[in-house]
XYZ file of C-alpha atoms in Angstrom:
485
model
C 16.207 83.155 -53.135
C 14.503 85.841 -55.221
C 12.417 88.809 -54.048
C 9.091 87.011 -54.386
C 10.214 84.190 -52.073
C 11.499 86.693 -49.498
C 8.205 88.634 -49.555
C 6.300 85.363 -49.117
C 8.265 84.556 -45.948
C 7.703 88.105 -44.631
C 3.969 87.925 -45.322
C 3.689 84.568 -43.519
C 4.091 86.285 -40.177
C 6.496 87.045 -37.360
C 7.066 83.424 -36.285
C 8.043 82.282 -39.785
C 10.504 85.168 -40.107
C 12.142 84.325 -36.770
C 12.523 80.640 -37.700
C 13.991 81.556 -41.064
C 16.499 83.948 -39.455
C 17.550 81.351 -36.863
C 18.030 78.734 -39.571
C 20.048 81.220 -41.606
C 22.225 82.081 -38.589
C 22.897 78.378 -37.901
C 23.935 77.762 -41.477
C 26.191 80.813 -41.359
C 27.899 79.533 -38.195
C 28.486 76.121 -39.788
C 30.003 77.643 -42.913
C 32.130 79.992 -40.802
C 33.532 77.072 -38.814
C 34.215 75.140 -42.008
C 35.925 78.148 -43.541
C 38.115 78.589 -40.454
C 39.156 74.929 -40.564
C 40.005 75.117 -44.271
C 42.007 78.292 -43.770
C 43.894 76.681 -40.871
C 44.718 73.668 -43.043
C 45.905 75.924 -45.855
C 48.253 77.720 -43.448
C 49.937 74.509 -42.286
C 53.550 73.922 -43.272
C 56.487 71.833 -42.063
C 56.771 73.915 -38.875
C 53.154 73.334 -37.812
C 52.333 69.867 -39.195
C 53.887 66.604 -40.346
C 54.367 67.904 -43.890
C 57.965 67.742 -45.165
C 59.744 71.044 -45.981
C 59.575 70.178 -49.697
C 55.793 70.657 -49.566
C 55.965 74.182 -48.147
C 54.500 76.768 -50.530
C 57.065 78.963 -52.319
C 55.827 82.057 -50.508
C 56.580 80.478 -47.148
C 60.084 79.540 -48.228
C 60.674 83.059 -49.515
C 59.540 84.436 -46.188
C 61.939 82.126 -44.386
C 64.851 83.321 -46.504
C 63.878 86.911 -45.787
C 63.748 86.176 -42.065
C 67.172 84.507 -42.251
C 68.627 87.551 -44.000
C 67.073 89.852 -41.411
C 68.569 87.795 -38.568
C 71.981 87.834 -40.277
C 71.853 91.620 -40.618
C 70.815 91.942 -36.991
C 73.749 89.756 -35.943
C 76.155 91.820 -38.020
C 74.890 95.025 -36.457
C 75.146 93.608 -32.941
C 78.787 92.627 -33.469
C 79.855 95.907 -34.988
C 79.400 97.833 -38.205
C 82.751 96.696 -39.579
C 81.862 93.014 -39.613
C 81.872 91.560 -43.114
C 80.309 88.395 -44.455
C 82.341 85.200 -44.376
C 85.066 83.951 -42.062
C 86.305 86.472 -39.512
C 89.928 87.198 -38.665
C 91.255 85.197 -35.752
C 88.995 82.199 -36.244
C 90.628 78.748 -36.489
C 91.368 77.859 -40.072
C 90.276 74.735 -41.903
C 92.230 72.888 -44.557
C 93.230 69.486 -45.872
C 95.936 67.823 -43.793
C 98.959 66.498 -45.657
C 99.514 62.753 -45.460
C 102.846 61.514 -44.022
C 105.558 60.527 -46.468
C 105.267 56.808 -45.724
C 101.669 56.913 -47.013
C 102.604 58.488 -50.346
C 102.780 56.179 -53.378
C 104.871 58.463 -55.616
C 106.981 61.587 -55.084
C 107.670 63.917 -58.019
C 110.282 66.664 -57.576
C 109.931 69.956 -59.464
C 112.899 72.330 -59.862
C 113.047 75.801 -61.443
C 114.526 75.969 -64.928
C 116.054 79.467 -64.723
C 116.851 82.008 -62.032
C 114.027 84.418 -61.295
C 116.534 87.228 -60.719
C 119.075 87.169 -63.548
C 117.630 84.535 -65.826
C 120.576 82.157 -65.626
C 119.806 78.495 -66.163
C 120.244 75.870 -63.441
C 122.380 72.820 -64.197
C 121.568 69.185 -63.437
C 124.117 69.102 -60.610
C 122.205 71.857 -58.804
C 118.929 69.950 -58.832
C 119.186 68.232 -55.468
C 116.492 68.014 -52.762
C 116.928 70.597 -50.037
C 115.810 70.643 -46.427
C 112.928 72.968 -47.126
C 110.526 72.436 -50.005
C 106.916 73.063 -50.879
C 104.425 70.211 -50.646
C 101.330 69.718 -52.770
C 99.523 66.377 -52.713
C 97.111 65.132 -55.372
C 94.733 62.198 -54.902
C 93.895 60.212 -58.029
C 92.096 57.001 -58.833
C 94.100 54.282 -60.589
C 92.506 52.626 -63.619
C 89.719 50.469 -62.152
C 89.367 46.959 -63.467
C 88.026 43.755 -61.987
C 90.297 40.764 -61.616
C 89.119 37.755 -63.606
C 89.960 34.334 -62.228
C 89.153 31.146 -64.124
C 88.612 28.071 -61.964
C 89.119 24.830 -63.886
C 87.812 21.473 -62.708
C 89.806 18.501 -64.020
C 89.056 14.778 -64.175
C 91.451 12.127 -62.951
C 91.311 8.336 -63.545
C 91.974 6.026 -60.645
C 94.822 3.535 -61.271
C 93.067 0.847 -59.288
C 89.364 0.900 -60.304
C 89.791 3.014 -63.460
C 86.891 5.318 -62.367
C 86.971 8.987 -63.358
C 86.506 11.656 -60.652
C 85.985 15.356 -61.381
C 87.339 18.161 -59.212
C 84.874 20.342 -57.331
C 84.801 24.073 -56.867
C 85.237 25.381 -53.312
C 81.922 26.239 -51.682
C 82.863 29.907 -51.246
C 83.081 30.454 -55.028
C 80.628 27.910 -56.389
C 77.468 29.879 -55.597
C 78.077 32.946 -57.762
C 80.201 34.089 -60.707
C 80.963 37.288 -58.773
C 83.358 37.660 -55.850
C 82.427 38.947 -52.377
C 83.839 42.439 -52.892
C 81.997 42.938 -56.190
C 78.785 41.680 -54.582
C 79.366 44.010 -51.630
C 79.825 46.936 -54.011
C 76.501 46.153 -55.723
C 74.619 45.928 -52.418
C 76.279 49.098 -51.131
C 75.176 51.014 -54.204
C 71.624 49.779 -53.669
C 71.265 50.052 -49.890
C 73.339 53.150 -49.145
C 73.179 55.149 -52.358
C 69.727 54.043 -53.584
C 70.885 53.086 -57.090
C 68.380 51.108 -59.147
C 69.135 47.720 -60.665
C 69.444 49.318 -64.083
C 71.769 51.962 -62.670
C 73.937 49.246 -61.116
C 74.278 47.587 -64.524
C 75.527 50.856 -66.037
C 77.906 51.656 -63.159
C 79.378 48.143 -63.202
C 80.106 48.516 -66.909
C 81.477 52.076 -66.685
C 83.446 51.835 -63.422
C 84.473 48.177 -63.195
C 84.388 47.050 -66.813
C 82.203 44.038 -66.024
C 78.874 43.137 -67.594
C 76.043 42.425 -65.156
C 72.415 41.936 -66.117
C 69.551 43.322 -64.060
C 68.664 39.740 -63.099
C 72.214 39.117 -61.872
C 72.136 42.354 -59.849
C 68.898 41.264 -58.206
C 70.302 37.781 -57.531
C 73.288 39.369 -55.798
C 70.898 41.365 -53.602
C 68.916 38.250 -52.707
C 72.068 36.353 -51.721
C 73.087 39.322 -49.573
C 69.621 39.256 -48.013
C 70.146 35.632 -46.972
C 73.516 36.538 -45.475
C 71.995 39.504 -43.604
C 69.208 37.431 -42.008
C 71.298 36.468 -38.965
C 72.811 39.922 -38.299
C 69.356 41.479 -38.737
C 67.813 39.298 -35.999
C 70.815 39.876 -33.748
C 70.507 43.619 -34.337
C 66.879 43.560 -33.177
C 67.841 41.759 -29.968
C 70.681 44.207 -29.345
C 68.448 47.268 -29.850
C 65.762 45.924 -27.515
C 68.354 45.178 -24.828
C 68.931 48.910 -24.382
C 67.303 50.949 -21.616
C 65.487 53.221 -24.060
C 64.468 52.923 -27.699
C 63.130 55.433 -30.222
C 60.206 54.092 -32.256
C 58.592 55.545 -35.369
C 56.833 54.422 -38.530
C 56.204 55.618 -42.067
C 54.442 54.393 -45.168
C 55.796 51.839 -47.637
C 54.533 50.260 -50.862
C 54.818 46.694 -52.127
C 53.407 46.080 -55.614
C 51.316 49.203 -55.128
C 49.759 48.002 -51.854
C 50.169 49.893 -48.611
C 52.687 48.705 -46.032
C 54.324 50.228 -42.951
C 58.055 50.644 -42.365
C 58.832 50.508 -38.633
C 62.071 51.453 -36.939
C 63.484 50.903 -33.458
C 66.529 53.116 -33.000
C 69.168 53.658 -30.332
C 72.214 55.916 -30.201
C 74.344 53.640 -32.415
C 71.977 51.215 -34.151
C 68.738 51.225 -36.161
C 66.500 48.225 -36.807
C 63.917 48.343 -39.613
C 60.975 46.086 -40.335
C 58.383 46.226 -43.138
C 54.952 45.119 -41.877
C 51.578 44.689 -43.476
C 49.790 47.090 -41.145
C 50.455 50.144 -39.033
C 48.656 49.350 -35.793
C 49.192 48.425 -32.161
C 49.649 44.724 -32.933
C 52.530 45.452 -35.310
C 54.133 47.713 -32.716
C 53.930 44.933 -30.125
C 55.420 42.527 -32.648
C 58.288 44.963 -33.200
C 59.427 45.506 -29.606
C 57.583 42.702 -27.828
C 55.101 42.951 -24.976
C 57.789 42.316 -22.358
C 60.039 45.275 -23.178
C 60.748 47.068 -19.896
C 62.695 50.082 -21.163
C 61.589 53.578 -22.069
C 59.828 54.009 -25.418
C 60.392 57.413 -27.040
C 57.763 58.196 -29.661
C 55.180 60.657 -30.893
C 51.583 60.692 -29.613
C 50.067 58.316 -32.187
C 47.132 56.285 -30.826
C 49.017 53.025 -31.399
C 51.226 53.907 -28.422
C 48.346 54.885 -26.126
C 48.414 51.525 -24.308
C 51.932 52.173 -23.003
C 52.413 53.164 -19.393
C 53.118 56.941 -19.352
C 55.746 56.354 -16.671
C 57.697 54.113 -19.104
C 57.378 56.423 -22.049
C 58.778 59.717 -23.372
C 56.691 61.890 -25.695
C 58.505 63.858 -28.383
C 58.712 67.576 -27.579
C 59.446 68.528 -31.183
C 55.948 67.337 -32.085
C 54.530 69.346 -29.163
C 56.320 72.466 -30.344
C 54.955 71.978 -33.841
C 51.407 71.517 -32.524
C 51.593 74.637 -30.366
C 52.743 76.605 -33.430
C 49.766 75.274 -35.359
C 47.367 76.429 -32.638
C 49.137 79.802 -32.533
C 48.082 80.279 -36.170
C 44.444 79.790 -35.187
C 41.820 82.287 -34.023
C 40.555 83.635 -30.704
C 41.136 81.314 -27.725
C 43.005 78.793 -29.833
C 45.513 81.436 -30.907
C 46.033 82.581 -27.316
C 46.542 78.983 -26.207
C 49.178 78.371 -28.877
C 50.990 81.647 -28.249
C 51.334 80.748 -24.556
C 52.507 77.223 -25.307
C 55.264 78.020 -27.830
C 57.482 79.919 -25.335
C 57.126 77.059 -22.849
C 58.444 74.541 -25.402
C 61.311 76.906 -26.159
C 62.190 76.991 -22.460
C 62.217 73.183 -22.335
C 64.683 72.983 -25.231
C 66.843 75.759 -23.776
C 67.090 73.916 -20.446
C 67.903 70.640 -22.200
C 70.648 72.212 -24.326
C 72.116 73.796 -21.215
C 72.129 70.397 -19.498
C 73.727 68.703 -22.509
C 76.472 71.207 -23.271
C 77.150 73.072 -20.024
C 76.432 71.810 -16.519
C 75.280 68.125 -16.865
C 73.477 68.550 -13.540
C 70.160 66.672 -13.511
C 68.991 68.375 -10.312
C 69.528 71.761 -11.937
C 67.635 70.601 -15.038
C 64.658 69.602 -12.912
C 64.777 72.901 -11.014
C 64.831 74.916 -14.255
C 61.850 72.984 -15.645
C 59.735 73.050 -12.467
C 58.115 76.456 -13.210
C 57.582 75.379 -16.833
C 55.692 72.297 -15.649
C 53.501 74.397 -13.355
C 52.656 76.923 -16.052
C 52.057 74.300 -18.744
C 49.764 72.224 -16.523
C 47.702 75.286 -15.678
C 47.459 76.165 -19.379
C 46.281 72.648 -20.291
C 43.728 72.468 -17.486
C 42.284 75.822 -18.496
C 41.848 74.534 -22.057
C 40.488 71.084 -21.135
C 36.790 71.879 -20.264
C 34.263 71.249 -23.000
C 33.033 74.578 -24.315
C 32.700 76.437 -27.564
C 35.757 78.599 -26.946
C 38.024 75.539 -26.516
C 36.581 73.326 -29.252
C 39.692 73.553 -31.455
C 42.353 72.786 -28.840
C 40.758 71.004 -25.884
C 41.406 67.533 -27.352
C 45.099 68.354 -27.659
C 45.161 69.637 -24.068
C 43.361 66.585 -22.684
C 45.692 64.222 -24.544
C 48.718 65.900 -22.966
C 47.164 65.669 -19.517
C 46.585 61.929 -20.017
C 50.271 61.337 -20.797
C 51.587 63.993 -18.409
C 54.328 61.786 -16.822
C 55.568 60.904 -20.336
C 56.387 64.564 -20.960
C 59.081 64.650 -18.276
C 60.711 61.209 -18.294
C 63.885 62.713 -19.758
C 64.363 64.805 -16.604
C 64.710 61.782 -14.322
C 66.197 58.904 -16.360
C 69.664 59.001 -17.928
C 69.939 58.186 -21.610
C 66.432 59.438 -22.485
C 66.060 62.403 -24.838
C 63.074 64.787 -24.986
C 62.678 64.281 -28.740
C 62.304 61.407 -31.173
C 64.899 62.875 -33.513
C 67.085 59.703 -33.712
C 64.190 57.713 -35.191
C 63.220 60.607 -37.482
C 66.777 60.857 -38.790
C 67.019 57.090 -39.243
C 63.845 57.106 -41.370
C 65.057 59.865 -43.667
C 67.173 57.612 -45.903
C 64.474 54.897 -46.266
C 61.883 57.552 -47.111
C 64.067 58.858 -49.939
C 64.662 55.254 -51.044
C 60.893 54.677 -51.134
C 60.259 57.785 -53.210
C 62.916 56.853 -55.752
C 62.117 53.129 -56.040
C 58.345 53.299 -55.352
C 58.840 50.651 -52.670
C 59.299 46.939 -53.339
C 57.637 44.375 -55.602
C 57.593 41.164 -53.543
C 57.945 39.734 -50.083
C 61.548 38.801 -50.851
C 62.125 42.396 -51.841
C 60.704 43.531 -48.493
C 63.094 41.282 -46.584
C 66.087 42.553 -48.555
C 65.038 46.192 -48.116
C 64.569 46.002 -44.343
C 67.795 44.041 -43.806
C 69.968 46.104 -46.156
C 68.625 49.423 -44.874
C 69.182 48.299 -41.268
C 72.811 47.496 -42.085
C 73.347 50.714 -44.037
C 71.895 53.053 -41.404
C 73.576 51.230 -38.514
C 76.997 51.339 -40.195
C 76.545 55.044 -40.855
C 75.633 55.689 -37.199
C 78.726 53.740 -36.091
C 80.994 55.440 -38.685
C 81.750 52.029 -40.186
C 82.286 51.164 -43.832
C 79.200 49.389 -45.155
C 81.230 48.043 -48.081
C 83.846 46.489 -45.771
C 81.174 44.985 -43.526
C 79.296 43.444 -46.461
C 82.538 42.062 -47.919
C 83.351 40.325 -44.633
C 79.758 39.137 -44.212
C 79.445 37.617 -47.689
C 82.850 35.946 -47.358
C 81.874 34.432 -43.997
C 78.487 33.359 -45.363
C 80.072 31.587 -48.352
C 82.489 29.711 -46.079
C 79.838 28.845 -43.495
C 81.774 30.785 -40.842
C 80.181 32.855 -38.027
C 78.851 36.149 -39.372
C 80.251 39.512 -38.219
C 77.802 41.370 -35.990
C 76.381 44.806 -36.665
C 76.699 45.810 -33.002
């Protein structure tokens, strides 16, 4: 607007000026709200949103390192000025344990050549093992090479009818030119260590001295997928037989199209499934509509149909949301600053229950005042008004699922966080970023089955390679498959 237009509005009278000023004030308020929202979004990081730590701005990471150094200095000062960095005197040491002699493949004795005092040489008759000697053990890989076996099928002529009959290969070796252990190694490299098909070809040549094409590597994975079909279904049944299950989902890609990777996780097993959509129907297909246990999850709308009394909401997500509101303005900031200490008290009480007293009645007593204070805070923020417009939806959502906030205080085996599912998804997320997902439906089935086996074996401290070797051997022979649980 130039001066002439402003003078024209002024000359048009008092009413026109008032309307123009009101319109200008309304536009200013809208832009101010938009600016506040954009600034709040720009301030979000991994502590206040679902963004991974790798997406935090460098300045934020630098600030975190500075805070860590400040805390370390404060700790050093609190424990005395003479405390130095590193291990302190009196702490238990850590070192590699020596293996017993019956587990050693070769013993090499080393004797001194000359005396360290006078320089006299030692004779052969003096070089005899004593009762006391130093021990230093070295682990080394032997030369790695695959064992090649040629199976020959011969023809024999019958003496009676003169017909020729050819010998047949056993079923366990007829399906592939590669043995079960080599196939298990290929699948382990793919499922556990996220090596690409091309990378497998190079490793097989460099480590094992065997030539494998990318097509052969993929065929090995598909045969392993067929063998894993039974254990994968059994794993799902075993997970859903537990009293509580952690559920979460993340994105996936198949030929560039969006998919959803779901997980149902317990303390010692993780089941994965790649689905076409991320919605309530897929969740019901994952755990079934008749599941009667406790579902631990975040507050995504797809779980809203669950009974709050049979559900546990993740407190780590609540803590993150309260931190986000604490970075806001005015009433929103006050709301967040009051909520963050309450979440800290919940985690402190839970850690005390886990590692100290194991008394559920004491846990409930310690959290009773926290429940009272948190409920009052949420009710104060729930009315619809301008001062609560940024946080009232969050408060109302928590009030709707209020029983689901405290299920962990009354039922054994239920945790206040969804960390088991989050940890289980970490490896598949890295796999997705490196491989860009899958390219076909068969690839989806292999990915969900192989990842389920890999994560479950890791949670159970089992060897994935050994399990796959036994599974492929049993599958080739038509024998019962070894279970994952």
